[in-house]
């Protein structure tokens, strides 16, 4: 267990969850589910039986260090990796991996987003232990695959090669990012595909070797600043690396190119909680299939999610399949089927320099 390390990616804005998730307070730092714990707190909680607390590294934007200190006071400054800018998942995973390698060349690593929901935590932990046992010894890059329950177009899909296995792991045939509805239906009907959870497991040698082979610019850059890790020079050194690296995901940069990629299919009650619809799917509903949070009274309204301040009375009549969300005097009303456009709305408002975005 002492060689187990956790990398938690916590730098995203979560703009599809606007207006609750904002640039100042993204959704990973919010108690979206009303449990009394924020999403990042819940994420750290579920890993404390897998790795020592001192082996949990949080990669986040420099603007969120105060939120990390406040919500995770036991995490030391050395465990908080501050990105000078947003560059997607490949650079942040590289930063954390090379820093961990400097501390422990025998490290066995789990990478996880900070804002996912996992209902079946016991099964999740057992699954991780099973995969870690394999990744400790093998040169493999593993992702957890979620058994799909619907032809969702908002997730990435992984085709499983059932004829090529390593223990309980299956070789990956191909990745498909957010397919069109017709293709997602075919994927679901085939039974050969799982959702890409964005949760990865590998040993530090396997991932740094993969960076050397497939993203050599990052590998060279981080190897050159290895002596700066855990010193007062680290932040400036990382800033130089980020200045020269592009924005690219770990899926595009490595997982879709490497030949040693495996998937572990699992049923763990997972949701990436990336959108209002995903919150709707996992929330308790009334007799008309509505999710209501606030002083809300509905009439002839169904299949909708409505979240408003408790001190405001809201009457809703005649809606079907809608999102209504209000926070800090900003309200969004959007058809649930068009929720992916919320991110577009935020971008357009930012371009118009609207202050409340």
Coordinates of C-alpha atoms in Angstrom, one line a residue, residues 22-260:
X22 CA -18.3 28.8 -12.0
X23 CA -14.7 29.8 -12.7
X24 CA -14.3 31.0 -9.1
X25 CA -15.9 27.9 -7.6
X26 CA -16.0 24.9 -10.0
X27 CA -18.2 22.0 -9.2
X28 CA -15.5 19.8 -7.7
X29 CA -15.5 22.2 -4.8
X30 CA -19.3 22.2 -4.3
X31 CA -21.6 19.9 -2.4
X32 CA -23.7 19.2 -5.5
X33 CA -25.4 16.1 -4.0
X34 CA -26.3 17.6 -0.6
X35 CA -24.2 15.1 1.4
X36 CA -22.3 17.6 3.5
X37 CA -19.1 16.8 1.6
X38 CA -17.9 18.4 -1.6
X39 CA -17.1 16.3 -4.7
X40 CA -13.4 16.5 -4.2
X41 CA -13.7 15.6 -0.5
X42 CA -15.8 12.6 -1.5
X43 CA -13.1 11.6 -4.1
X44 CA -10.3 11.8 -1.5
X45 CA -12.4 9.9 1.0
X46 CA -12.8 6.9 -1.2
X47 CA -9.0 6.6 -1.8
X48 CA -7.9 6.7 1.8
X49 CA -8.1 2.9 2.1
X50 CA -6.1 2.5 -1.1
X51 CA -3.1 4.7 -0.5
X52 CA -1.7 6.7 2.5
X53 CA -2.9 10.3 2.7
X54 CA 0.6 11.6 2.1
X55 CA 0.6 9.8 -1.3
X56 CA -2.5 11.7 -2.6
X57 CA -1.5 14.4 -5.0
X58 CA -4.0 17.1 -6.2
X59 CA -3.3 18.7 -9.6
X60 CA -5.3 21.9 -9.9
X61 CA -5.2 25.5 -11.2
X62 CA -3.2 27.9 -9.2
X63 CA -6.4 29.9 -8.5
X64 CA -7.8 27.0 -6.4
X65 CA -5.0 26.5 -3.9
X66 CA -7.1 28.3 -1.2
X67 CA -10.1 26.0 -1.8
X68 CA -7.8 22.9 -1.6
X69 CA -6.3 24.2 1.7
X70 CA -9.8 24.8 3.1
X71 CA -11.5 21.6 2.0
X72 CA -8.5 19.2 2.4
X73 CA -6.4 20.7 5.3
X74 CA -4.4 17.5 5.7
X75 CA -2.9 17.8 2.2
X76 CA 0.5 19.4 2.3
X77 CA 1.7 22.0 -0.1
X78 CA 4.1 19.5 -1.7
X79 CA 1.0 17.4 -2.6
X80 CA -0.8 20.3 -4.3
X81 CA 0.5 20.6 -7.9
X82 CA -0.4 24.1 -9.2
X83 CA -0.8 24.3 -13.0
X84 CA 0.1 27.7 -14.4
X85 CA -2.5 27.3 -17.1
X86 CA -5.1 24.8 -18.3
X87 CA -3.6 22.3 -20.8
X88 CA -6.0 19.3 -20.6
X89 CA -5.2 16.0 -18.9
X90 CA -1.9 14.9 -20.5
X91 CA 0.3 17.6 -19.2
X92 CA -1.2 17.5 -15.7
X93 CA -0.8 13.7 -15.5
X94 CA 2.8 14.0 -16.8
X95 CA 3.6 16.7 -14.1
X96 CA 2.3 14.5 -11.3
X97 CA 3.8 11.3 -12.6
X98 CA 7.3 12.7 -13.0
X99 CA 7.1 14.3 -9.6
X100 CA 6.0 11.1 -8.0
X101 CA 8.7 9.2 -9.8
X102 CA 11.3 11.5 -8.2
X103 CA 10.0 10.5 -4.8
X104 CA 9.3 6.8 -5.4
X105 CA 10.4 4.9 -8.6
X106 CA 8.3 1.9 -7.5
X107 CA 5.1 3.9 -7.4
X108 CA 1.8 2.3 -8.5
X109 CA -0.6 5.1 -9.6
X110 CA -4.3 5.7 -9.8
X111 CA -5.4 8.8 -11.8
X112 CA -8.9 10.1 -11.1
X113 CA -11.0 13.2 -11.8
X114 CA -12.1 15.1 -8.7
X115 CA -15.8 15.4 -9.5
X116 CA -17.1 11.9 -10.3
X117 CA -19.7 10.0 -8.3
X118 CA -19.3 6.3 -7.4
X119 CA -22.2 4.8 -5.6
X120 CA -20.8 1.2 -5.1
X121 CA -17.7 2.2 -3.3
X122 CA -16.9 -1.3 -1.9
X123 CA -16.9 -2.8 -5.4
X124 CA -14.9 0.1 -6.6
X125 CA -12.2 -0.4 -4.0
X126 CA -12.0 -4.1 -4.6
X127 CA -11.7 -3.4 -8.4
X128 CA -8.8 -1.0 -7.8
X129 CA -7.0 -3.5 -5.6
X130 CA -7.4 -6.2 -8.3
X131 CA -6.0 -3.9 -11.0
X132 CA -3.2 -2.5 -8.8
X133 CA -2.0 -6.1 -8.2
X134 CA -1.6 -6.5 -12.0
X135 CA -0.2 -3.0 -12.8
X136 CA 2.4 -3.3 -10.0
X137 CA 4.1 -6.1 -12.0
X138 CA 3.1 -5.5 -15.6
X139 CA 3.9 -2.8 -18.3
X140 CA 0.2 -1.9 -18.8
X141 CA -1.9 1.2 -19.1
X142 CA -5.4 0.4 -17.7
X143 CA -8.6 2.3 -17.7
X144 CA -11.8 1.4 -15.9
X145 CA -14.6 0.7 -18.3
X146 CA -18.2 1.3 -17.2
X147 CA -21.0 -1.0 -18.5
X148 CA -23.2 1.3 -20.5
X149 CA -26.9 1.6 -19.6
X150 CA -28.0 3.8 -22.5
X151 CA -26.7 5.1 -25.8
X152 CA -25.3 8.3 -24.3
X153 CA -23.5 10.6 -26.7
X154 CA -21.7 12.6 -24.0
X155 CA -19.3 9.8 -23.1
X156 CA -16.2 8.2 -24.7
X157 CA -16.6 4.6 -25.7
X158 CA -14.0 1.7 -25.6
X159 CA -14.3 -1.4 -27.7
X160 CA -13.2 -4.4 -25.8
X161 CA -11.1 -7.3 -27.3
X162 CA -12.5 -10.3 -25.5
X163 CA -10.1 -12.6 -27.1
X164 CA -7.0 -10.9 -25.6
X165 CA -6.8 -10.8 -21.9
X166 CA -4.4 -10.3 -19.0
X167 CA -6.1 -11.8 -15.9
X168 CA -9.4 -9.8 -15.6
X169 CA -8.2 -7.1 -18.0
X170 CA -9.2 -6.9 -21.6
X171 CA -7.1 -5.5 -24.5
X172 CA -8.5 -2.3 -25.9
X173 CA -9.5 -2.5 -29.6
X174 CA -10.3 1.2 -30.1
X175 CA -11.5 4.4 -28.5
X176 CA -14.4 6.4 -29.8
X177 CA -15.0 9.9 -28.4
X178 CA -18.6 11.0 -28.0
X179 CA -20.3 9.3 -30.9
X180 CA -23.4 10.4 -32.7
X181 CA -26.7 8.9 -31.4
X182 CA -27.0 6.2 -34.2
X183 CA -23.4 5.0 -33.5
X184 CA -24.0 5.0 -29.8
X185 CA -27.0 2.8 -30.2
X186 CA -25.0 0.3 -32.3
X187 CA -22.3 0.3 -29.7
X188 CA -24.8 -0.5 -27.0
X189 CA -26.5 -3.3 -29.0
X190 CA -23.2 -4.9 -29.9
X191 CA -22.2 -5.5 -26.3
X192 CA -18.5 -4.9 -27.2
X193 CA -18.3 -1.4 -25.8
X194 CA -17.9 0.2 -22.4
X195 CA -17.9 3.9 -21.3
X196 CA -14.4 5.4 -20.7
X197 CA -14.5 6.4 -17.0
X198 CA -11.4 8.6 -17.2
X199 CA -10.0 6.6 -14.2
X200 CA -6.6 5.1 -15.0
X201 CA -4.2 2.7 -13.3
X202 CA -0.5 2.1 -14.1
X203 CA 2.9 1.9 -12.5
X204 CA 5.1 5.0 -12.8
X205 CA 7.6 3.3 -15.2
X206 CA 4.8 2.3 -17.6
X207 CA 3.4 5.8 -17.8
X208 CA 6.7 7.6 -18.1
X209 CA 7.8 5.1 -20.8
X210 CA 4.5 5.9 -22.6
X211 CA 5.2 9.6 -22.5
X212 CA 8.7 9.0 -23.9
X213 CA 7.3 7.0 -26.8
X214 CA 4.2 9.0 -27.6
X215 CA 4.7 12.5 -26.2
X216 CA 8.5 12.8 -26.1
X217 CA 8.4 16.6 -25.9
X218 CA 6.6 16.4 -22.5
X219 CA 8.9 13.5 -21.3
X220 CA 12.1 15.5 -22.2
X221 CA 10.7 18.7 -20.6
X222 CA 9.8 17.1 -17.3
X223 CA 12.9 15.0 -17.1
X224 CA 15.0 18.2 -17.5
X225 CA 13.3 19.8 -14.5
X226 CA 13.4 16.7 -12.3
X227 CA 15.9 18.2 -9.9
X228 CA 13.6 21.1 -9.3
X229 CA 10.8 19.0 -7.9
X230 CA 10.3 19.4 -4.1
X231 CA 12.3 22.6 -4.2
X232 CA 11.5 26.3 -4.3
X233 CA 12.4 26.2 -8.0
X234 CA 9.6 23.9 -8.9
X235 CA 6.8 26.4 -9.7
X236 CA 9.0 28.4 -12.1
X237 CA 10.3 25.3 -13.8
X238 CA 6.8 23.9 -14.3
X239 CA 5.7 27.3 -15.7
X240 CA 8.4 27.0 -18.4
X241 CA 7.3 23.6 -19.4
X242 CA 3.6 24.6 -19.6
X243 CA 4.5 27.6 -21.7
X244 CA 5.8 25.3 -24.4
X245 CA 3.3 22.4 -24.2
X246 CA 0.0 22.2 -26.1
X247 CA -3.4 21.4 -24.7
X248 CA -4.1 17.6 -25.2
X249 CA -5.9 14.9 -23.4
X250 CA -4.2 11.7 -22.1
X251 CA -6.6 9.7 -24.3
X252 CA -5.5 11.4 -27.6
X253 CA -1.9 11.8 -26.5
X254 CA -1.2 8.2 -25.2
X255 CA -4.1 5.9 -24.7
X256 CA -5.2 5.8 -28.4
X257 CA -1.6 5.2 -29.6
X258 CA -0.1 2.8 -27.1
X259 CA -0.2 -0.9 -27.7
X260 CA -0.3 -2.0 -24.0

